[in-house]
Amino acid sequence: RHDIYTYSGVVLVAMNPFSPVQLYSPEAMARYARAASHAADPHLFAIAENAYRGMVNDRRNQTIIVYGESGSGKTTSAKYIMRYFAQAHHADTNDVQMSTVENQILATNPVFESFGNAKTTRNDNSSRFGKFLDIKFERERQQIVGGRIRTFLLERSRVVYQPPTERNYHIFYQLLAGADAELRARLRLDGEYAACGAFHYTNQGGAGSAAIPGVDDAADFAETDASLEMVGIDGTQRGHIWRTLAGILHLGNVEFSGSESTGSFVGAESEPQFAIAAELLGVGEAKLRQWLTKRQIVTRHDNILAKVNKTQALVIRDSIAKFIYARLFDWILGPINASLLPTQVDEGQTSFVGVLDIYGFEHFEHNSFEQFCINYANEKLQQNFNHHVFKIEQEEYRREQLENWTFIGFQDNQPCIDLIEGKPIGILALLDEES
């Protein structure tokens, strides 16, 4: 029957069917638009409509939090919620066409999925960052006039390391699969460097890990390129993005030689790709070589350049790659927000509905600090869920003296939260002390 939704108090509980379901058609949107609270069946659209009604009737900003384990369907759910806000209420003004801003808001989905999602052991399209989108409505007409996106906790370590069977961010594979011959030649992604298996940063998942069943990376690259244009990033800027991504790939293939006594230096076999990386990243070879193989010690009176060994040079290489990708990810957000929130919009005359899509709980063999922070955030959200569903709801049942009701016990995760945030010997406190 595909009854994948139910309510638990104010919380909508969803089960991922792991197959297409016919629950999100325009007819379904029309059925939920203006429906009384809980009058229709439980659905994402009902939650979205309740938030919209709360913003309009109570004149209070609203936020929808989407959370759960990795692979539970959070990203897809957030996309349907955004689509509902963009499409469901055009009948208010007899306008059946979405505005430019509404189209731009929907166009951000393929952009952030390409640059912020990756294949993991549990999910072929796992969000590896958190995103908060506030959709701004003009108070009088209740129509979308703008939006703003904030991102947080991008998993930077994925750029340089992927466990077996996993992938780097989708955009690297899309670029390698979808770039035309002219672009490949400019980015030096032709010949022996034409496939993801040729690069250290995209081949660590092992044989077969690069392919995702049912996913066409070349088609997704075309969609990402079109979406970047839709959200205000022009052809020249997109060219710079592709150069930066290709530069990161070539930089990841640079290896080092040397000894403890001589220090490290770029290996002879890596010189061609080192030169390509420097060219694509727009930095001088001498400077890049210096900061890959040296470290600066700052004293009171002078700055001293010290040698680093091969292992340290690899750490520096990976640190540079992670930093560049994180800055690129943040930079892309700038033009997007500039196009989503035109300067003529008076924010003082708007209300918003926010959608918080927090990436899910994961447990890997090697867990990044970003994943630790997200797991902590998910524990806090689970505690909030326990409070609303088990404590508040069952207290209400007790007051109403419901017959045949047996108290449902639950595992309180407060000890886990105390382990992380407790003072003075919680994990975060100890990390602060060590840093």
GROMACS .gro file of C-alpha atoms in nm:
model
  435
    1ARG     CA    1   0.000   0.000   0.000
    2HIS     CA    2   0.303   0.226   0.034
    3ASP     CA    3   0.176   0.376   0.358
    4ILE     CA    4   0.523   0.501   0.448
    5TYR     CA    5   0.416   0.787   0.679
    6THR     CA    6   0.260   0.806   1.023
    7TYR     CA    7   0.241   1.059   1.303
    8SER     CA    8   0.380   1.038   1.653
    9GLY     CA    9   0.254   1.353   1.815
   10VAL     CA   10   0.389   1.648   1.619
   11VAL     CA   11   0.653   1.431   1.452
   12LEU     CA   12   0.607   1.276   1.108
   13VAL     CA   13   0.776   0.934   1.099
   14ALA     CA   14   0.879   0.812   0.753
   15MET     CA   15   1.000   0.474   0.629
   16ASN     CA   16   1.220   0.468   0.320
   17PRO     CA   17   1.049   0.234   0.068
   18PHE     CA   18   1.371   0.207  -0.140
   19SER     CA   19   1.156   0.214  -0.454
   20PRO     CA   20   0.960   0.478  -0.646
   21VAL     CA   21   0.619   0.562  -0.498
   22GLN     CA   22   0.335   0.766  -0.649
   23LEU     CA   23   0.284   1.001  -0.355
   24TYR     CA   24   0.419   1.335  -0.476
   25SER     CA   25   0.215   1.429  -0.785
   26PRO     CA   26   0.064   1.775  -0.845
   27GLU     CA   27  -0.271   1.622  -0.754
   28ALA     CA   28  -0.131   1.516  -0.417
   29MET     CA   29   0.000   1.869  -0.362
   30ALA     CA   30  -0.344   2.012  -0.438
   31ARG     CA   31  -0.505   1.771  -0.194
   32TYR     CA   32  -0.284   1.886   0.092
   33ALA     CA   33  -0.281   2.258   0.011
   34ARG     CA   34  -0.497   2.430   0.271
   35ALA     CA   35  -0.600   2.100   0.428
   36ALA     CA   36  -0.683   2.127   0.795
   37SER     CA   37  -0.414   2.003   1.030
   38HIS     CA   38  -0.408   1.619   1.028
   39ALA     CA   39  -0.725   1.614   0.814
   40ALA     CA   40  -0.552   1.424   0.536
   41ASP     CA   41  -0.330   1.119   0.561
   42PRO     CA   42   0.017   1.165   0.714
   43HIS     CA   43   0.251   1.303   0.449
   44LEU     CA   44   0.550   1.530   0.392
   45PHE     CA   45   0.313   1.771   0.222
   46ALA     CA   46   0.099   1.788   0.537
   47ILE     CA   47   0.402   1.892   0.742
   48ALA     CA   48   0.496   2.150   0.479
   49GLU     CA   49   0.141   2.286   0.469
   50ASN     CA   50   0.124   2.310   0.849
   51ALA     CA   51   0.448   2.511   0.848
   52TYR     CA   52   0.313   2.737   0.572
   53ARG     CA   53  -0.015   2.790   0.759
   54GLY     CA   54   0.172   2.863   1.082
   55MET     CA   55   0.381   3.126   0.905
   56VAL     CA   56   0.075   3.289   0.743
   57ASN     CA   57  -0.177   3.269   1.027
   58ASP     CA   58   0.049   3.311   1.329
   59ARG     CA   59   0.296   3.541   1.151
   60ARG     CA   60   0.583   3.342   1.297
   61ASN     CA   61   0.880   3.196   1.112
   62GLN     CA   62   0.878   2.816   1.093
   63THR     CA   63   1.143   2.545   1.058
   64ILE     CA   64   1.115   2.182   0.949
   65ILE     CA   65   1.391   1.951   1.072
   66VAL     CA   66   1.465   1.645   0.858
   67TYR     CA   67   1.687   1.391   1.029
   68GLY     CA   68   1.755   1.020   1.063
   69GLU     CA   69   2.012   0.754   0.985
   70SER     CA   70   2.211   0.764   0.664
   71GLY     CA   71   2.000   0.618   0.385
   72SER     CA   72   1.668   0.692   0.553
   73GLY     CA   73   1.557   0.930   0.276
   74LYS     CA   74   1.632   1.271   0.428
   75THR     CA   75   1.771   1.438   0.117
   76THR     CA   76   1.483   1.321  -0.103
   77SER     CA   77   1.232   1.426   0.163
   78ALA     CA   78   1.385   1.773   0.184
   79LYS     CA   79   1.364   1.805  -0.196
   80TYR     CA   80   0.993   1.722  -0.196
   81ILE     CA   81   0.930   1.973   0.081
   82MET     CA   82   1.107   2.244  -0.119
   83ARG     CA   83   0.910   2.148  -0.430
   84TYR     CA   84   0.584   2.176  -0.235
   85PHE     CA   85   0.661   2.530  -0.125
   86ALA     CA   86   0.760   2.626  -0.480
   87GLN     CA   87   0.453   2.479  -0.652
   88ALA     CA   88   0.159   2.420  -0.418
   89HIS     CA   89   0.019   2.771  -0.373
   90HIS     CA   90   0.028   2.925  -0.720
   91ALA     CA   91  -0.352   2.914  -0.719
   92ASP     CA   92  -0.338   3.213  -0.481
   93THR     CA   93  -0.253   3.441  -0.772
   94ASN     CA   94  -0.378   3.225  -1.063
   95ASP     CA   95  -0.012   3.185  -1.155
   96VAL     CA   96   0.065   2.836  -1.276
   97GLN     CA   97   0.425   2.914  -1.367
   98MET     CA   98   0.702   2.913  -1.110
   99SER     CA   99   0.899   3.234  -1.070
  100THR     CA  100   1.269   3.260  -1.144
  101VAL     CA  101   1.351   3.250  -0.772
  102GLU     CA  102   1.139   2.938  -0.723
  103ASN     CA  103   1.315   2.765  -1.013
  104GLN     CA  104   1.651   2.872  -0.871
  105ILE     CA  105   1.565   2.727  -0.530
  106LEU     CA  106   1.486   2.391  -0.692
  107ALA     CA  107   1.801   2.416  -0.907
  108THR     CA  108   2.017   2.425  -0.594
  109ASN     CA  109   1.936   2.056  -0.532
  110PRO     CA  110   2.148   1.905  -0.814
  111VAL     CA  111   2.428   2.153  -0.739
  112PHE     CA  112   2.460   2.060  -0.373
  113GLU     CA  113   2.406   1.690  -0.440
  114SER     CA  114   2.694   1.695  -0.689
  115PHE     CA  115   2.937   1.887  -0.469
  116GLY     CA  116   2.824   1.763  -0.127
  117ASN     CA  117   2.694   1.406  -0.172
  118ALA     CA  118   2.882   1.080  -0.217
  119LYS     CA  119   2.833   0.706  -0.233
  120THR     CA  120   2.891   0.535   0.104
  121THR     CA  121   2.853   0.176   0.220
  122ARG     CA  122   2.494   0.248   0.326
  123ASN     CA  123   2.372   0.503   0.075
  124ASP     CA  124   2.448   0.572  -0.291
  125ASN     CA  125   2.362   0.941  -0.249
  126SER     CA  126   2.465   1.026   0.106
  127SER     CA  127   2.477   1.394   0.204
  128ARG     CA  128   2.820   1.465   0.350
  129PHE     CA  129   2.731   1.813   0.475
  130GLY     CA  130   2.448   1.989   0.656
  131LYS     CA  131   2.222   2.245   0.490
  132PHE     CA  132   1.972   2.500   0.617
  133LEU     CA  133   1.752   2.668   0.356
  134ASP     CA  134   1.518   2.946   0.458
  135ILE     CA  135   1.255   3.015   0.194
  136LYS     CA  136   1.138   3.375   0.217
  137PHE     CA  137   0.774   3.466   0.154
  138GLU     CA  138   0.635   3.816   0.098
  139ARG     CA  139   0.400   3.873   0.391
  140GLU     CA  140   0.106   4.022   0.202
  141ARG     CA  141   0.085   3.786  -0.097
  142GLN     CA  142   0.252   3.485   0.071
  143GLN     CA  143   0.457   3.422  -0.245
  144ILE     CA  144   0.820   3.315  -0.255
  145VAL     CA  145   1.046   3.616  -0.312
  146GLY     CA  146   1.385   3.477  -0.215
  147GLY     CA  147   1.588   3.235  -0.011
  148ARG     CA  148   1.915   3.187   0.169
  149ILE     CA  149   2.124   2.874   0.217
  150ARG     CA  150   2.369   2.803   0.495
  151THR     CA  151   2.592   2.495   0.495
  152PHE     CA  152   2.800   2.340   0.769
  153LEU     CA  153   3.035   2.053   0.849
  154LEU     CA  154   3.136   1.951   0.497
  155GLU     CA  155   3.323   1.620   0.526
  156ARG     CA  156   3.653   1.746   0.390
  157SER     CA  157   3.840   1.421   0.456
  158ARG     CA  158   3.639   1.248   0.181
  159VAL     CA  159   3.822   1.454  -0.082
  160VAL     CA  160   4.146   1.265  -0.009
  161TYR     CA  161   4.028   0.935   0.142
  162GLN     CA  162   3.745   0.694   0.066
  163PRO     CA  163   3.694   0.354   0.233
  164PRO     CA  164   3.653   0.042   0.018
  165THR     CA  165   3.341   0.041  -0.209
  166GLU     CA  166   3.282   0.415  -0.150
  167ARG     CA  167   3.326   0.718  -0.377
  168ASN     CA  168   3.455   1.071  -0.352
  169TYR     CA  169   3.205   1.352  -0.412
  170HIS     CA  170   2.985   1.290  -0.717
  171ILE     CA  171   3.114   1.595  -0.903
  172PHE     CA  172   3.456   1.440  -0.967
  173TYR     CA  173   3.301   1.138  -1.143
  174GLN     CA  174   3.052   1.358  -1.327
  175LEU     CA  175   3.334   1.575  -1.462
  176LEU     CA  176   3.535   1.273  -1.576
  177ALA     CA  177   3.229   1.116  -1.743
  178GLY     CA  178   3.055   1.422  -1.886
  179ALA     CA  179   3.322   1.670  -1.999
  180ASP     CA  180   3.339   1.709  -2.376
  181ALA     CA  181   3.661   1.662  -2.573
  182GLU     CA  182   3.748   2.033  -2.571
  183LEU     CA  183   3.702   2.066  -2.195
  184ARG     CA  184   3.896   1.744  -2.132
  185ALA     CA  185   4.188   1.877  -2.334
  186ARG     CA  186   4.192   2.205  -2.138
  187LEU     CA  187   4.178   2.021  -1.805
  188ARG     CA  188   4.427   1.750  -1.911
  189LEU     CA  189   4.165   1.484  -1.843
  190ASP     CA  190   4.223   1.302  -2.170
  191GLY     CA  191   4.444   1.014  -2.272
  192GLU     CA  192   4.576   0.823  -1.973
  193TYR     CA  193   4.392   1.060  -1.737
  194ALA     CA  194   4.047   1.012  -1.891
  195ALA     CA  195   3.901   0.774  -1.629
  196CYS     CA  196   3.852   0.791  -1.255
  197GLY     CA  197   4.080   0.491  -1.211
  198ALA     CA  198   4.373   0.713  -1.312
  199PHE     CA  199   4.347   0.932  -1.001
  200HIS     CA  200   4.434   0.852  -0.641
  201TYR     CA  201   4.149   1.066  -0.513
  202THR     CA  202   3.885   0.871  -0.711
  203ASN     CA  203   4.011   0.512  -0.720
  204GLN     CA  204   4.048   0.423  -0.353
  205GLY     CA  205   3.706   0.254  -0.337
  206GLY     CA  206   3.836  -0.032  -0.546
  207ALA     CA  207   3.721  -0.203  -0.865
  208GLY     CA  208   3.358  -0.134  -0.948
  209SER     CA  209   3.311   0.131  -0.681
  210ALA     CA  210   3.291   0.418  -0.931
  211ALA     CA  211   2.972   0.293  -1.095
  212ILE     CA  212   2.635   0.341  -0.923
  213PRO     CA  213   2.346   0.132  -1.061
  214GLY     CA  214   2.089   0.350  -1.232
  215VAL     CA  215   2.308   0.662  -1.222
  216ASP     CA  216   2.441   0.828  -1.539
  217ASP     CA  217   2.729   1.053  -1.429
  218ALA     CA  218   2.756   1.213  -1.774
  219ALA     CA  219   2.388   1.314  -1.773
  220ASP     CA  220   2.422   1.436  -1.415
  221PHE     CA  221   2.717   1.653  -1.517
  222ALA     CA  222   2.502   1.821  -1.783
  223GLU     CA  223   2.228   1.880  -1.525
  224THR     CA  224   2.476   2.019  -1.272
  225ASP     CA  225   2.623   2.253  -1.533
  226ALA     CA  226   2.275   2.378  -1.629
  227SER     CA  227   2.177   2.419  -1.262
  228LEU     CA  228   2.491   2.622  -1.191
  229GLU     CA  229   2.391   2.854  -1.476
  230MET     CA  230   2.036   2.875  -1.339
  231VAL     CA  231   2.159   2.987  -0.995
  232GLY     CA  232   2.374   3.266  -1.134
  233ILE     CA  233   2.718   3.112  -1.203
  234ASP     CA  234   2.823   3.212  -1.554
  235GLY     CA  235   3.030   3.020  -1.808
  236THR     CA  236   3.362   3.176  -1.708
  237GLN     CA  237   3.303   3.098  -1.342
  238ARG     CA  238   3.199   2.741  -1.423
  239GLY     CA  239   3.521   2.705  -1.621
  240HIS     CA  240   3.717   2.808  -1.311
  241ILE     CA  241   3.527   2.549  -1.106
  242TRP     CA  242   3.616   2.269  -1.350
  243ARG     CA  243   3.982   2.382  -1.354
  244THR     CA  244   3.995   2.374  -0.975
  245LEU     CA  245   3.842   2.026  -0.957
  246ALA     CA  246   4.082   1.892  -1.220
  247GLY     CA  247   4.373   2.057  -1.039
  248ILE     CA  248   4.276   1.875  -0.719
  249LEU     CA  249   4.267   1.543  -0.904
  250HIS     CA  250   4.611   1.595  -1.056
  251LEU     CA  251   4.754   1.718  -0.725
  252GLY     CA  252   4.642   1.393  -0.560
  253ASN     CA  253   4.868   1.194  -0.794
  254VAL     CA  254   5.183   1.379  -0.685
  255GLU     CA  255   5.418   1.147  -0.493
  256PHE     CA  256   5.739   1.231  -0.308
  257SER     CA  257   6.090   1.092  -0.274
  258GLY     CA  258   6.376   1.166  -0.035
  259SER     CA  259   6.502   1.069   0.308
  260GLU     CA  260   6.504   1.204   0.662
  261SER     CA  261   6.842   1.368   0.603
  262THR     CA  262   6.770   1.522   0.261
  263GLY     CA  263   6.405   1.599   0.318
  264SER     CA  264   6.132   1.530   0.065
  265PHE     CA  265   6.103   1.639  -0.295
  266VAL     CA  266   5.856   1.578  -0.577
  267GLY     CA  267   5.931   1.241  -0.732
  268ALA     CA  268   6.061   1.240  -1.089
  269GLU     CA  269   5.764   1.032  -1.212
  270SER     CA  270   5.523   1.287  -1.060
  271GLU     CA  271   5.679   1.595  -1.220
  272PRO     CA  272   5.440   1.601  -1.521
  273GLN     CA  273   5.127   1.592  -1.304
  274PHE     CA  274   5.279   1.833  -1.056
  275ALA     CA  275   5.321   2.084  -1.339
  276ILE     CA  276   4.963   2.023  -1.456
  277ALA     CA  277   4.828   2.071  -1.103
  278ALA     CA  278   5.016   2.399  -1.060
  279GLU     CA  279   4.892   2.527  -1.395
  280LEU     CA  280   4.527   2.435  -1.333
  281LEU     CA  281   4.528   2.575  -0.980
  282GLY     CA  282   4.688   2.898  -1.099
  283VAL     CA  283   4.992   2.890  -0.872
  284GLY     CA  284   5.360   2.909  -0.948
  285GLU     CA  285   5.546   2.578  -0.956
  286ALA     CA  286   5.821   2.711  -0.731
  287LYS     CA  287   5.581   2.824  -0.459
  288LEU     CA  288   5.374   2.505  -0.472
  289ARG     CA  289   5.689   2.293  -0.459
  290GLN     CA  290   5.819   2.492  -0.162
  291TRP     CA  291   5.507   2.458   0.051
  292LEU     CA  292   5.460   2.091  -0.033
  293THR     CA  293   5.808   2.001   0.084
  294LYS     CA  294   5.883   2.259   0.352
  295ARG     CA  295   5.719   2.389   0.664
  296GLN     CA  296   5.762   2.731   0.819
  297ILE     CA  297   5.863   2.772   1.182
  298VAL     CA  298   5.786   3.119   1.316
  299THR     CA  299   6.017   3.248   1.590
  300ARG     CA  300   6.023   3.582   1.766
  301HIS     CA  301   6.288   3.720   1.533
  302ASP     CA  302   6.268   3.515   1.214
  303ASN     CA  303   6.078   3.265   0.998
  304ILE     CA  304   6.263   2.940   0.937
  305LEU     CA  305   6.190   2.691   0.657
  306ALA     CA  306   6.237   2.333   0.777
  307LYS     CA  307   6.247   2.010   0.577
  308VAL     CA  308   5.963   1.757   0.597
  309ASN     CA  309   5.979   1.385   0.530
  310LYS     CA  310   5.777   1.197   0.266
  311THR     CA  311   5.492   1.111   0.501
  312GLN     CA  312   5.461   1.472   0.614
  313ALA     CA  313   5.468   1.591   0.252
  314LEU     CA  314   5.174   1.362   0.169
  315VAL     CA  315   4.982   1.507   0.466
  316ILE     CA  316   5.054   1.859   0.338
  317ARG     CA  317   4.939   1.761  -0.014
  318ASP     CA  318   4.612   1.621   0.120
  319SER     CA  319   4.560   1.920   0.348
  320ILE     CA  320   4.596   2.158   0.052
  321ALA     CA  321   4.346   1.952  -0.151
  322LYS     CA  322   4.092   1.950   0.134
  323PHE     CA  323   4.132   2.323   0.192
  324ILE     CA  324   4.088   2.409  -0.176
  325TYR     CA  325   3.776   2.195  -0.211
  326ALA     CA  326   3.620   2.337   0.107
  327ARG     CA  327   3.685   2.693  -0.013
  328LEU     CA  328   3.539   2.608  -0.355
  329PHE     CA  329   3.228   2.464  -0.188
  330ASP     CA  330   3.190   2.781   0.021
  331TRP     CA  331   3.253   3.004  -0.279
  332ILE     CA  332   2.976   2.840  -0.483
  333LEU     CA  333   2.736   2.932  -0.205
  334GLY     CA  334   2.805   3.306  -0.258
  335PRO     CA  335   2.664   3.349  -0.612
  336ILE     CA  336   2.378   3.111  -0.526
  337ASN     CA  337   2.268   3.324  -0.230
  338ALA     CA  338   2.314   3.643  -0.430
  339SER     CA  339   2.074   3.512  -0.696
  340LEU     CA  340   1.826   3.363  -0.447
  341LEU     CA  341   1.794   3.688  -0.251
  342PRO     CA  342   1.771   3.981  -0.495
  343THR     CA  343   1.881   4.317  -0.357
  344GLN     CA  344   1.533   4.464  -0.408
  345VAL     CA  345   1.383   4.219  -0.156
  346ASP     CA  346   1.312   4.392   0.177
  347GLU     CA  347   1.380   4.120   0.433
  348GLY     CA  348   1.190   4.325   0.690
  349GLN     CA  349   0.872   4.257   0.489
  350THR     CA  350   0.923   3.881   0.463
  351SER     CA  351   0.865   3.570   0.670
  352PHE     CA  352   1.040   3.237   0.615
  353VAL     CA  353   0.999   2.863   0.642
  354GLY     CA  354   1.332   2.693   0.706
  355VAL     CA  355   1.426   2.339   0.602
  356LEU     CA  356   1.715   2.186   0.797
  357ASP     CA  357   1.864   1.879   0.627
  358ILE     CA  358   2.127   1.737   0.862
  359TYR     CA  359   2.332   1.451   0.728
  360GLY     CA  360   2.276   1.120   0.894
  361PHE     CA  361   2.431   0.907   1.164
  362GLU     CA  362   2.709   0.685   1.026
  363HIS     CA  363   2.961   0.448   1.175
  364PHE     CA  364   3.261   0.385   0.952
  365GLU     CA  365   3.583   0.196   1.011
  366HIS     CA  366   3.755   0.537   1.002
  367ASN     CA  367   3.531   0.825   1.110
  368SER     CA  368   3.609   1.189   1.035
  369PHE     CA  369   3.577   1.467   1.292
  370GLU     CA  370   3.290   1.609   1.087
  371GLN     CA  371   3.107   1.274   1.112
  372PHE     CA  372   3.165   1.272   1.488
  373CYS     CA  373   3.008   1.619   1.514
  374ILE     CA  374   2.710   1.509   1.303
  375ASN     CA  375   2.662   1.195   1.512
  376TYR     CA  376   2.661   1.416   1.820
  377ALA     CA  377   2.401   1.645   1.662
  378ASN     CA  378   2.190   1.341   1.575
  379GLU     CA  379   2.209   1.220   1.935
  380LYS     CA  380   2.079   1.559   2.050
  381LEU     CA  381   1.796   1.541   1.796
  382GLN     CA  382   1.714   1.187   1.905
  383GLN     CA  383   1.693   1.310   2.263
  384ASN     CA  384   1.445   1.577   2.150
  385PHE     CA  385   1.246   1.307   1.968
  386ASN     CA  386   1.241   1.089   2.280
  387HIS     CA  387   1.122   1.384   2.487
  388HIS     CA  388   0.830   1.462   2.254
  389VAL     CA  389   0.727   1.109   2.158
  390PHE     CA  390   0.783   0.909   2.473
  391LYS     CA  391   0.779   1.154   2.763
  392ILE     CA  392   0.532   1.427   2.663
  393GLU     CA  393   0.291   1.202   2.471
  394GLN     CA  394   0.274   0.932   2.739
  395GLU     CA  395   0.232   1.193   3.009
  396GLU     CA  396  -0.069   1.318   2.814
  397TYR     CA  397  -0.208   0.964   2.797
  398ARG     CA  398  -0.161   0.927   3.171
  399ARG     CA  399  -0.349   1.251   3.242
  400GLU     CA  400  -0.634   1.139   3.016
  401GLN     CA  401  -0.641   0.803   3.198
  402LEU     CA  402  -0.647   0.601   2.879
  403GLU     CA  403  -0.753   0.242   2.935
  404ASN     CA  404  -0.545  -0.051   2.815
  405TRP     CA  405  -0.237   0.167   2.785
  406THR     CA  406   0.094   0.018   2.892
  407PHE     CA  407   0.385   0.256   2.940
  408ILE     CA  408   0.644   0.209   2.666
  409GLY     CA  409   1.000   0.211   2.790
  410PHE     CA  410   1.284   0.357   2.585
  411GLN     CA  411   1.658   0.380   2.599
  412ASP     CA  412   1.762   0.723   2.719
  413ASN     CA  413   2.070   0.844   2.532
  414GLN     CA  414   2.167   1.102   2.795
  415PRO     CA  415   2.477   0.897   2.905
  416CYS     CA  416   2.605   0.909   2.544
  417ILE     CA  417   2.550   1.285   2.527
  418ASP     CA  418   2.722   1.333   2.864
  419LEU     CA  419   3.020   1.134   2.734
  420ILE     CA  420   3.056   1.381   2.446
  421GLU     CA  421   2.966   1.718   2.601
  422GLY     CA  422   3.025   1.663   2.972
  423LYS     CA  423   3.267   1.887   3.158
  424PRO     CA  424   3.546   1.865   3.255
  425ILE     CA  425   3.620   1.522   3.104
  426GLY     CA  426   3.382   1.495   2.807
  427ILE     CA  427   3.528   1.427   2.463
  428LEU     CA  428   3.475   1.784   2.340
  429ALA     CA  429   3.624   1.933   2.657
  430LEU     CA  430   3.930   1.709   2.626
  431LEU     CA  431   3.972   1.802   2.259
  432ASP     CA  432   3.955   2.171   2.352
  433GLU     CA  433   4.220   2.115   2.616
  434GLU     CA  434   4.451   1.933   2.376
  435SER     CA  435   4.413   2.199   2.107
   0.00000   0.00000   0.00000
